[in-house]
Amino acid sequence: MKKLKSTILACAGLFVTASLTSGAAAGNSLPAPSLKSAYKNDFLIGVAINQRQFTGEDTQGAALIKSQFNSISPENVLKWEIIQPRPGASGYDFDPGDRYVEFGETNGMYIIGHTLVWHSQTPNWVFLAEDGTNYCDRATLLKRMHDHIQTVVGRYRGRIKCWDVVNEALQDNGELRKSPWLKIIGDDYIAKAFEYAHEADPDAILRYNDYSLENEAKRRGAIALIKKLQSEGVPVTAVGLQDHVKLDWPTVEQEDATIADFARLGVKVMITELDVDLLSRSRSADVAEMQKQVLSNSYTNGLPELVQQALTKRYADLFSVFLKHRNDVTLVTFWGVTDGDSWLNQGRMNHPLLFDRQWRPKPAFAAVIQAAAKP
Ligand code: G3I
């Protein structure tokens, strides 16, 4: 059966590339395997979406999301600075979050919540004393954290199935980031965040999410953190490997070992923010070589064929590793729909995702479809 599936998908994958890269508008009705159908026996395929997409303003982006993905993450609208920009119960603005969740429910998506406790995109008032001149005390910040989590997770209880409870709490060396959360509350802020989230929705999957966990020191720090939480009975049930990768980092061996290491902890492993940065410095071993590299903007007229081929192979190799761990990886989420949506542009023209600026699948799309077909 597997062989039959592989043949069908491989042919269909090529057919999809031919038909969809012929400039046909996104979301055409051609019978073709979508990402979610190609991986339906392996893991969910998700995507980070923005307000223009879930409100339907970006009609072509919305069409791609519905046709290709079965999970969504909110790129920004559930972050503290957006959902509670001002203090107190009157300080919430739930409209964007409500519309994001409604879009997910209408389209039968596995809905992710991102993110409750993070050092970034959190309003200054959260950390300040009433007089606004210096940090508040531990009790005050714990109460603010508790109220925020209870209010937000409680509002979407049973609807958002998995939360990034704490995001990016570690430094590259594996030690805790010296954030205001740590400075004011102490290192138990992480445990408290998970406990508050579990109280608000006991059925939600609660995820620790971070980047560069493929690097040894940071990975060791994350494993130690999760083991400590588990020893204290803290309900951390998943880890998110963001996988903001490059063409040459991490190696497939690093990715393989990292997924295996976290799977051994007994937590679900999710790839949460996948994209391939083609513009920043590659992490070549030769520092001198790296320093010679400049932050380029070389691809303003599209990708040279060789780079397109390298991107295609990169995605195929990554998905081969994810498939090897299909029993532990439960979700792979891309951090954006099309290249034009990516945070990696930042004034330049990056090409990190599977769909181009005209919502058309790139060769990497067919390669990811075909990876699912390999026995
Ligand atoms: O909404 C304002 C808009 O009103 C204003 O006109 C505009 C110009 O200043 O800024 C808009 O806010 C931007 C926001 O995205 C919404 O578009 C912020 O400036 C911008 O900094 C913010 O960037 C987001 C970034 O997180 C912030 O750190 C990216 O979209 C988002 O993709 C990125 O995602 C993070 C994950 O949450 C965590 N992991 C890393 C990942 C990449 O940084």
CSV table of N, CA and C and ligand atoms in Angstrom, one decimal, residues 75-76 79 81 114 118 120-121 167-168 209 242 244 273 335 343, ligand 1:
chain,number,residue,atom,x,y,z
A,75,GLU,N,0.5,34.7,14.0
A,75,GLU,CA,1.8,35.3,13.9
A,75,GLU,C,2.0,36.3,15.0
A,76,ASN,N,1.0,37.2,15.3
A,76,ASN,CA,1.1,38.2,16.2
A,76,ASN,C,-0.1,38.5,17.1
A,79,LYS,N,-0.3,37.9,21.0
A,79,LYS,CA,0.8,38.3,21.9
A,79,LYS,C,0.3,39.4,22.8
A,81,GLU,N,1.2,42.3,23.8
A,81,GLU,CA,1.1,43.7,23.4
A,81,GLU,C,-0.2,44.0,22.5
A,114,HIS,N,-0.3,31.5,20.5
A,114,HIS,CA,1.1,31.9,20.6
A,114,HIS,C,1.1,33.4,21.0
A,118,TRP,N,6.6,35.9,27.2
A,118,TRP,CA,7.8,36.1,26.3
A,118,TRP,C,8.4,37.4,26.7
A,120,SER,N,9.6,39.5,24.6
A,120,SER,CA,9.4,40.4,23.5
A,120,SER,C,7.9,40.7,23.3
A,121,GLN,N,7.6,41.8,22.7
A,121,GLN,CA,6.2,42.1,22.4
A,121,GLN,C,5.3,42.0,23.6
A,167,ASN,N,7.9,31.3,25.8
A,167,ASN,CA,8.7,31.4,24.6
A,167,ASN,C,10.1,31.9,24.8
A,168,GLU,N,11.1,31.2,24.3
A,168,GLU,CA,12.5,31.7,24.3
A,168,GLU,C,13.0,32.2,25.6
A,209,ASN,N,8.6,26.7,23.8
A,209,ASN,CA,8.9,27.0,22.5
A,209,ASN,C,10.2,27.8,22.4
A,242,GLN,N,11.6,25.8,17.0
A,242,GLN,CA,11.1,26.8,16.0
A,242,GLN,C,11.6,26.5,14.6
A,244,HIS,N,13.9,28.1,12.6
A,244,HIS,CA,14.3,29.2,11.7
A,244,HIS,C,15.7,28.8,11.2
A,273,GLU,N,8.0,26.9,13.7
A,273,GLU,CA,8.2,28.2,13.0
A,273,GLU,C,9.1,28.1,11.8
A,335,TRP,N,6.4,29.2,9.2
A,335,TRP,CA,6.2,30.6,9.8
A,335,TRP,C,5.9,31.6,8.7
A,343,TRP,N,8.6,37.3,8.0
A,343,TRP,CA,9.3,38.2,8.9
A,343,TRP,C,10.7,38.4,8.4
B,1,G3I,O1,1.2,46.4,14.1
B,1,G3I,C1,2.3,47.3,14.0
B,1,G3I,C2,1.8,48.4,13.0
B,1,G3I,O2,0.7,49.1,13.6
B,1,G3I,C3,3.0,49.4,12.7
B,1,G3I,O3,2.6,50.3,11.7
B,1,G3I,C4,4.1,48.5,12.2
B,1,G3I,C5,5.3,49.4,11.8
B,1,G3I,O4,6.0,49.7,13.0
B,1,G3I,O5,4.6,47.6,13.1
B,1,G3I,C6,3.5,46.6,13.4
B,1,G3I,O6,3.9,45.7,14.4
B,1,G3I,C7,4.9,44.8,13.9
B,1,G3I,C8,4.3,43.4,14.1
B,1,G3I,O7,5.3,42.4,13.7
B,1,G3I,C9,3.0,43.1,13.4
B,1,G3I,O8,3.3,43.2,12.0
B,1,G3I,C10,6.2,44.9,14.6
B,1,G3I,O9,6.8,46.2,14.3
B,1,G3I,C11,7.1,43.8,14.2
B,1,G3I,O10,8.3,43.9,15.1
B,1,G3I,C12,6.5,42.5,14.5
B,1,G3I,O11,7.4,41.4,14.1
B,1,G3I,C13,7.0,40.1,14.5
B,1,G3I,C14,8.2,39.6,15.4
B,1,G3I,O12,7.9,38.3,15.8
B,1,G3I,C15,8.4,40.5,16.6
B,1,G3I,O13,9.4,39.9,17.4
B,1,G3I,C16,6.9,39.2,13.3
B,1,G3I,O14,5.7,39.6,12.5
B,1,G3I,C17,6.7,37.8,13.7
B,1,G3I,O15,6.8,36.9,12.6
B,1,G3I,C18,7.8,37.4,14.7
B,1,G3I,O16,7.6,36.1,15.1
B,1,G3I,C19,8.5,35.6,16.1
B,1,G3I,C20,7.7,34.6,17.0
B,1,G3I,O17,6.6,35.3,17.5
B,1,G3I,C21,8.6,34.0,18.0
B,1,G3I,N1,9.8,33.4,17.4
B,1,G3I,C22,10.5,34.3,16.6
B,1,G3I,C23,9.7,34.8,15.5
B,1,G3I,C24,10.5,35.7,14.5
B,1,G3I,O18,11.0,36.8,15.2
